[in-house]
Short mmCIF file of C-alpha atoms in Angstrom, two decimals:
data_model
loop_
_atom_site.label_atom_id
_atom_site.label_comp_id
_atom_site.label_asym_id
_atom_site.label_seq_id
_atom_site.Cartn_x
_atom_site.Cartn_y
_atom_site.Cartn_z
CA UNK A 27 71.03 38.79 -61.15
CA UNK A 28 71.04 41.83 -59.70
CA UNK A 29 70.78 44.42 -62.55
CA UNK A 30 72.37 47.83 -63.24
CA UNK A 31 69.22 50.12 -62.21
CA UNK A 32 69.72 48.81 -57.76
CA UNK A 33 72.37 50.41 -55.21
CA UNK A 34 73.98 47.52 -53.48
CA UNK A 35 74.80 48.04 -49.98
CA UNK A 36 78.06 45.33 -50.19
CA UNK A 37 77.74 44.65 -46.49
CA UNK A 38 74.13 43.68 -46.45
CA UNK A 39 74.39 41.66 -49.56
CA UNK A 40 77.49 39.80 -47.85
CA UNK A 41 75.35 38.99 -44.94
CA UNK A 42 72.92 37.95 -47.23
CA UNK A 43 74.94 35.47 -49.45
CA UNK A 44 76.52 33.69 -46.07
CA UNK A 45 72.87 33.72 -44.68
CA UNK A 46 72.35 31.05 -47.89
CA UNK A 47 75.16 29.52 -47.29
CA UNK A 48 74.38 29.00 -43.70
CA UNK A 49 71.42 27.47 -44.22
CA UNK A 50 73.05 25.24 -47.54
CA UNK A 51 72.52 27.01 -49.91
CA UNK A 52 74.79 28.07 -52.76
CA UNK A 53 75.12 31.28 -54.05
CA UNK A 54 77.42 30.63 -56.94
CA UNK A 55 74.87 31.41 -59.69
CA UNK A 56 74.20 34.61 -58.51
CA UNK A 57 76.05 37.69 -61.42
CA UNK A 58 75.60 41.41 -59.90
CA UNK A 59 76.40 44.12 -62.61
CA UNK A 60 79.41 45.90 -63.33
CA UNK A 61 76.84 49.16 -63.60
CA UNK A 62 75.48 48.85 -60.15
CA UNK A 63 76.12 51.51 -57.42
CA UNK A 64 77.18 51.42 -53.90
CA UNK A 65 76.19 52.20 -51.20
CA UNK A 66 78.51 53.16 -48.62
CA UNK A 67 78.76 54.63 -44.81
CA UNK A 68 78.57 58.09 -45.99
CA UNK A 69 75.35 57.89 -47.92
CA UNK A 70 74.04 56.26 -44.70
CA UNK A 71 75.03 59.24 -42.98
CA UNK A 72 73.51 61.29 -45.18
CA UNK A 73 70.58 59.59 -45.00
CA UNK A 74 70.37 60.47 -41.12
CA UNK A 75 71.27 63.41 -40.86
CA UNK A 76 69.26 64.48 -44.13
CA UNK A 77 66.15 63.20 -42.10
CA UNK A 78 67.13 65.09 -39.00
CA UNK A 79 67.34 67.62 -40.69
CA UNK A 80 63.65 68.42 -42.16
CA UNK A 81 62.44 68.68 -39.29
CA UNK A 82 58.22 68.51 -39.08
CA UNK A 83 58.96 67.71 -42.83
CA UNK A 84 60.36 64.07 -42.21
CA UNK A 85 59.99 61.95 -45.65
CA UNK A 86 59.82 58.44 -43.52
CA UNK A 87 63.37 57.28 -45.17
CA UNK A 88 64.51 54.06 -43.99
CA UNK A 89 68.27 55.77 -43.46
CA UNK A 90 69.62 52.88 -45.21
CA UNK A 91 71.03 55.13 -47.73
CA UNK A 92 69.54 54.30 -50.81
CA UNK A 93 68.46 58.22 -51.11
CA UNK A 94 71.90 59.69 -51.67
CA UNK A 95 73.14 56.42 -53.78
CA UNK A 96 70.64 57.61 -55.84
CA UNK A 97 71.71 61.60 -55.66
CA UNK A 98 74.92 60.77 -56.22
CA UNK A 99 74.61 58.28 -59.16
CA UNK A 100 72.97 61.27 -60.92
CA UNK A 101 75.53 63.49 -59.58
CA UNK A 102 77.87 61.99 -61.47
CA UNK A 103 80.07 61.37 -58.27
CA UNK A 104 79.14 57.48 -57.22
CA UNK A 105 80.73 54.95 -57.29
CA UNK A 106 79.47 51.86 -59.44
CA UNK A 107 80.02 48.09 -59.13
CA UNK A 108 82.91 48.28 -62.13
CA UNK A 109 85.55 50.79 -60.45
CA UNK A 110 84.27 49.28 -56.49
CA UNK A 111 86.48 46.08 -57.81
CA UNK A 112 89.19 47.81 -59.49
CA UNK A 113 92.14 50.24 -57.71
CA UNK A 114 90.62 53.17 -58.97
CA UNK A 115 87.80 52.67 -56.29
CA UNK A 116 90.16 53.86 -53.37
CA UNK A 117 90.98 57.15 -55.24
CA UNK A 118 87.39 57.83 -56.03
CA UNK A 119 86.33 56.97 -52.14
CA UNK A 120 88.52 59.47 -50.08
CA UNK A 121 87.44 62.53 -52.56
CA UNK A 122 83.94 61.71 -51.83
CA UNK A 123 84.43 60.97 -48.16
CA UNK A 124 86.54 64.74 -47.92
CA UNK A 125 83.72 66.08 -49.80
CA UNK A 126 81.40 64.20 -47.57
CA UNK A 127 83.28 65.17 -44.79
CA UNK A 128 82.66 69.13 -45.21
CA UNK A 129 79.09 68.70 -45.58
CA UNK A 130 78.80 67.18 -42.69
CA UNK A 131 81.03 69.17 -40.07
CA UNK A 132 79.27 72.40 -41.98
CA UNK A 133 75.95 70.54 -39.99
CA UNK A 134 77.43 69.40 -36.71
CA UNK A 135 77.51 65.68 -37.73
CA UNK A 136 80.67 63.48 -37.06
CA UNK A 137 83.06 63.13 -39.83
CA UNK A 138 83.41 59.68 -41.38
CA UNK A 139 87.31 57.61 -41.34
CA UNK A 140 88.33 57.28 -44.60
CA UNK A 141 91.34 54.58 -43.82
CA UNK A 142 88.51 52.53 -42.45
CA UNK A 143 86.18 52.86 -45.11
CA UNK A 144 88.51 52.01 -48.03
CA UNK A 145 90.65 49.06 -45.80
CA UNK A 146 87.15 47.74 -44.89
CA UNK A 147 85.16 48.65 -48.03
CA UNK A 148 88.55 46.59 -50.09
CA UNK A 149 87.38 43.72 -48.11
CA UNK A 150 84.05 43.35 -49.66
CA UNK A 151 85.11 44.36 -53.06
CA UNK A 152 87.62 41.57 -52.76
CA UNK A 153 84.33 38.94 -51.50
CA UNK A 154 81.77 39.77 -54.47
CA UNK A 155 84.19 40.65 -57.44
CA UNK A 156 83.55 36.86 -58.53
CA UNK A 157 80.06 37.80 -59.05
CA UNK A 158 80.28 40.89 -61.31
CA UNK A 159 79.76 40.68 -64.96
CA UNK A 160 78.02 42.83 -67.91
CA UNK A 161 74.42 41.49 -66.80
CA UNK A 162 73.17 43.89 -70.10
CA UNK A 163 74.70 41.43 -72.75
CA UNK A 164 73.93 38.13 -70.22
CA UNK A 165 70.21 39.22 -70.27
CA UNK A 166 70.27 39.61 -73.97
CA UNK A 167 72.16 36.57 -74.79
CA UNK A 168 69.48 34.43 -72.45
CA UNK A 169 66.73 36.06 -74.45
CA UNK A 170 68.41 34.82 -77.50
CA UNK A 171 68.54 31.81 -75.76
CA UNK A 172 64.72 31.52 -75.54
CA UNK A 173 65.14 31.29 -72.27
CA UNK A 174 62.43 33.21 -69.75
CA UNK A 175 62.98 36.21 -67.30
CA UNK A 176 61.07 36.75 -64.13
CA UNK A 177 61.85 40.66 -62.96
CA UNK A 178 61.40 41.85 -59.46
CA UNK A 179 61.71 45.40 -58.52
CA UNK A 180 61.31 47.20 -54.96
CA UNK A 181 58.34 49.02 -53.88
CA UNK A 182 55.25 50.60 -55.43
CA UNK A 183 53.92 52.65 -58.58
CA UNK A 184 52.79 54.89 -55.63
CA UNK A 185 56.27 55.50 -54.35
CA UNK A 186 57.62 55.84 -57.94
CA UNK A 187 60.14 59.31 -58.44
CA UNK A 188 58.27 60.23 -61.44
CA UNK A 189 54.86 59.06 -60.54
CA UNK A 190 54.62 58.67 -57.02
CA UNK A 191 53.24 61.27 -54.58
CA UNK A 192 56.29 63.05 -54.63
CA UNK A 193 57.66 64.08 -52.27
CA UNK A 194 56.85 60.81 -50.04
CA UNK A 195 58.04 58.49 -52.85
CA UNK A 196 61.41 56.32 -53.32
CA UNK A 197 64.51 56.87 -55.21
CA UNK A 198 64.56 55.13 -58.08
CA UNK A 199 61.51 54.23 -60.69
CA UNK A 200 59.48 50.58 -59.52
CA UNK A 201 56.82 51.28 -62.31
CA UNK A 202 57.20 49.32 -65.87
CA UNK A 203 59.65 51.75 -67.15
CA UNK A 204 62.36 50.28 -64.85
CA UNK A 205 62.73 47.28 -65.66
CA UNK A 206 64.04 48.70 -69.07
CA UNK A 207 66.10 50.71 -67.79
CA UNK A 208 67.32 49.00 -64.17
CA UNK A 209 68.04 45.86 -66.11
CA UNK A 210 68.77 46.88 -70.19
CA UNK A 211 65.94 45.07 -71.90
CA UNK A 212 64.34 46.18 -74.50
CA UNK A 213 60.38 46.95 -74.42
CA UNK A 214 60.03 45.04 -77.26
CA UNK A 215 60.65 41.68 -74.80
CA UNK A 216 57.79 42.60 -73.02
CA UNK A 217 55.43 40.56 -72.75
CA UNK A 218 51.93 40.39 -69.87
CA UNK A 219 52.46 43.07 -67.27
CA UNK A 220 51.18 41.92 -64.01
CA UNK A 221 50.51 44.16 -61.51
CA UNK A 222 50.60 42.85 -57.57
CA UNK A 223 48.44 44.26 -54.55
CA UNK A 224 47.15 43.70 -51.87
CA UNK A 225 43.15 43.02 -50.56
CA UNK A 226 43.74 46.18 -48.37
CA UNK A 227 46.38 49.27 -48.88
CA UNK A 228 49.00 49.66 -46.77
CA UNK A 229 52.14 52.01 -47.37
CA UNK A 230 55.72 53.00 -45.28
CA UNK A 231 56.78 56.48 -44.31
CA UNK A 232 55.05 59.66 -44.89
CA UNK A 233 52.83 60.95 -47.27
CA UNK A 234 48.72 61.44 -48.23
CA UNK A 235 46.69 57.47 -47.71
CA UNK A 236 43.31 58.95 -48.65
CA UNK A 237 41.97 55.67 -47.73
CA UNK A 238 44.24 54.91 -44.00
CA UNK A 239 42.46 53.11 -40.93
CA UNK A 240 43.52 55.16 -37.97
CA UNK A 241 41.50 53.22 -35.54
CA UNK A 242 41.00 49.49 -34.62
CA UNK A 243 40.35 48.73 -38.28
CA UNK A 244 43.76 49.37 -40.05
CA UNK A 245 45.72 47.68 -36.12
CA UNK A 246 43.45 44.60 -37.39
CA UNK A 247 44.70 44.94 -41.24
CA UNK A 248 48.13 45.00 -39.73
CA UNK A 249 48.20 42.43 -37.11
CA UNK A 250 46.21 39.94 -39.32
CA UNK A 251 48.44 40.75 -42.62
CA UNK A 252 52.29 40.45 -40.63
CA UNK A 253 52.35 45.24 -42.24
CA UNK A 254 56.02 45.63 -40.42
CA UNK A 255 59.02 46.86 -42.48
CA UNK A 256 61.16 43.35 -43.64
CA UNK A 257 64.45 44.86 -42.85
CA UNK A 258 63.58 47.44 -40.07
CA UNK A 259 60.23 45.94 -38.68
CA UNK A 260 59.11 49.70 -39.10
CA UNK A 261 54.41 49.29 -38.43
CA UNK A 262 53.54 49.93 -41.97
CA UNK A 263 50.28 52.20 -42.59
CA UNK A 264 46.93 50.34 -42.91
CA UNK A 265 43.97 50.67 -44.80
CA UNK A 266 41.33 49.41 -47.23
CA UNK A 267 41.85 48.97 -50.96
CA UNK A 268 42.61 52.10 -53.15
CA UNK A 269 40.85 51.46 -56.36
CA UNK A 270 41.11 55.05 -57.67
CA UNK A 271 44.94 54.56 -56.93
CA UNK A 272 45.34 50.92 -58.30
CA UNK A 273 43.23 51.88 -61.16
CA UNK A 274 46.05 54.95 -62.35
CA UNK A 275 49.07 51.65 -61.29
CA UNK A 276 47.28 50.60 -64.10
CA UNK A 277 46.91 52.61 -66.56
CA UNK A 278 50.92 53.88 -66.36
CA UNK A 279 52.69 50.38 -66.28
CA UNK A 280 49.70 49.58 -69.05
CA UNK A 281 48.46 46.27 -66.82
CA UNK A 282 47.29 43.52 -68.18
CA UNK A 283 46.59 41.42 -65.24
CA UNK A 284 46.53 41.69 -61.57
CA UNK A 285 47.66 39.48 -59.02
CA UNK A 286 46.01 40.12 -55.62
CA UNK A 287 47.28 38.57 -51.77
CA UNK A 288 45.86 38.57 -49.01
CA UNK A 289 42.76 37.44 -49.76
CA UNK A 290 42.31 35.16 -46.70
CA UNK A 291 43.39 38.12 -44.87
CA UNK A 292 40.41 40.93 -45.26
CA UNK A 293 38.28 37.81 -45.52
CA UNK A 294 39.41 37.49 -41.86
CA UNK A 295 37.01 41.33 -41.07
CA UNK A 296 33.23 41.35 -40.59
CA UNK A 297 32.06 43.64 -43.57
CA UNK A 298 35.00 44.77 -45.51
CA UNK A 299 35.03 48.85 -47.41
CA UNK A 300 36.38 48.65 -50.86
CA UNK A 301 37.06 52.34 -52.30
CA UNK A 302 36.09 52.47 -55.47
CA UNK A 303 36.05 56.81 -56.40
CA UNK A 304 37.11 59.99 -54.86
CA UNK A 305 35.05 62.61 -53.64
CA UNK A 306 36.97 65.51 -54.63
CA UNK A 307 35.41 68.76 -53.53
CA UNK A 308 31.89 67.36 -53.77
CA UNK A 309 32.43 65.93 -57.32
CA UNK A 310 32.28 62.31 -57.62
CA UNK A 311 35.63 60.90 -59.50
CA UNK A 312 37.74 58.50 -60.79
CA UNK A 313 40.60 60.14 -61.35
CA UNK A 314 43.94 60.33 -59.45
CA UNK A 315 46.49 62.66 -59.33
CA UNK A 316 49.80 62.64 -56.70
CA UNK A 317 49.31 66.94 -56.16
CA UNK A 318 49.12 66.39 -52.39
CA UNK A 319 46.17 69.02 -52.19
CA UNK A 320 44.23 66.77 -54.54
CA UNK A 321 44.63 63.77 -52.22
CA UNK A 322 44.50 66.11 -48.69
CA UNK A 323 40.66 67.24 -50.42
CA UNK A 324 39.66 63.72 -51.48
CA UNK A 325 37.52 61.44 -49.59
CA UNK A 326 36.68 58.36 -50.14
CA UNK A 327 33.24 56.32 -51.63
CA UNK A 328 32.29 53.05 -50.47
CA UNK A 329 31.34 50.53 -51.01
CA UNK A 330 30.84 47.31 -48.10
CA UNK A 331 31.02 44.04 -48.65
CA UNK A 332 30.78 40.82 -46.26
CA UNK A 333 33.84 39.02 -45.16
CA UNK A 334 33.87 35.94 -43.59
CA UNK A 335 35.60 34.05 -45.56
CA UNK A 336 36.47 31.37 -43.65
CA UNK A 337 40.11 28.81 -44.85
CA UNK A 338 40.28 29.63 -47.88
CA UNK A 339 43.82 28.38 -48.08
CA UNK A 340 43.60 24.78 -49.74
CA UNK A 341 41.22 26.27 -52.63
CA UNK A 342 42.55 26.35 -56.29
CA UNK A 343 39.20 27.42 -58.61
CA UNK A 344 38.49 30.52 -58.06
CA UNK A 345 34.97 29.16 -59.01
CA UNK A 346 35.18 27.34 -55.68
CA UNK A 347 35.59 30.02 -53.03
CA UNK A 348 32.74 31.70 -51.14
CA UNK A 349 30.66 34.03 -52.59
CA UNK A 350 31.48 37.15 -50.65
CA UNK A 351 34.63 36.53 -51.89
CA UNK A 352 33.71 35.97 -55.17
CA UNK A 353 31.25 38.73 -55.26
CA UNK A 354 34.37 41.24 -53.67
CA UNK A 355 36.65 40.18 -56.53
CA UNK A 356 34.11 40.45 -59.39
CA UNK A 357 33.91 44.20 -58.39
CA UNK A 358 37.74 44.50 -57.84
CA UNK A 359 37.92 43.02 -61.36
CA UNK A 360 35.05 45.63 -62.63
CA UNK A 361 35.89 48.81 -61.72
CA UNK A 362 39.54 48.31 -62.15
CA UNK A 363 38.56 47.10 -66.06
CA UNK A 364 41.43 44.05 -66.27
CA UNK A 365 41.30 40.81 -64.98
CA UNK A 366 42.75 38.98 -61.47
CA UNK A 367 44.84 36.52 -62.79
CA UNK A 368 46.49 35.71 -59.71
CA UNK A 369 44.47 35.07 -55.45
CA UNK A 370 46.48 34.62 -53.12
CA UNK A 371 44.49 32.73 -50.40
CA UNK A 372 47.33 31.93 -47.57
CA UNK A 373 51.08 32.33 -46.12
CA UNK A 374 52.08 29.87 -48.06
CA UNK A 375 53.63 29.37 -52.04
CA UNK A 376 51.26 26.77 -52.95
CA UNK A 377 48.17 29.22 -51.41
CA UNK A 378 47.63 30.47 -54.85
CA UNK A 379 44.98 29.95 -57.31
CA UNK A 380 46.23 30.34 -61.05
CA UNK A 381 43.15 32.00 -62.96
#
């Protein structure tokens, strides 16, 4: 189910549906919220234009049209899926394209052809219409039937439009509140809240990164962890695990547990550094702030751990992990004051310890 909080590129979604079918899977159980918004070609063009116009102040956007689509949503000129699959789509789209073309022309960028876009997107709408439902009703019916729901979001708390390191953030709320606003699920229906982290830190795009390693260690973590964008293939920025930032996320989201991935990756290093505090202008602190000046004037306080965990991919109990690995995990729990409930020990789905 694709919730109302998502912005959808119909072309990409149809490619994914066809990819599933080509590999022998059905997409018949896919449901799309009628309240989700559509990414249009003018959003992609606008994204690229705005990033270029920022010059040295680039955010590092993927230029997939996501930010501008959310802008139009809140400016109330967006196209919802419920508009997209109905005759009124053409009128709304044509008006939007005409308005966007004025902006493109003003900035010396190519204008878009409304007829071509509308005809192409009508075909996309025809393909996707069977999947569209009121997902809010469907979700609450599922809850009443006693079904368990798994909500998956993208990005992270520090890329949250409100709680992240603005403006180097995404365009939505990937923190806990986004589950409610992005799906229609009530807060009272949420039970356990698990935060997913890596055993090291990574980041896409620009912005402050206190534990970033612009050296061979950073390169080594990137290669060992295959830290390249899933769709963009951009190399991610890598560094040591920052527990000051993670503890902020624990607080904001009310986490009841941690799911820690890539323990095997960090365990391939000889020595591991763990950031357990910041030195902010001479003061040792666990306080975190998304204010750029605060982070720029903070340096990481590290504790060192022995690595070389060996092959841990088939270990199923935490107590069977090497002592070096257990010391690393124990210190993370101690600083975060939050239990680790899941430990990723390899690339496969089966390489997991449930604590």
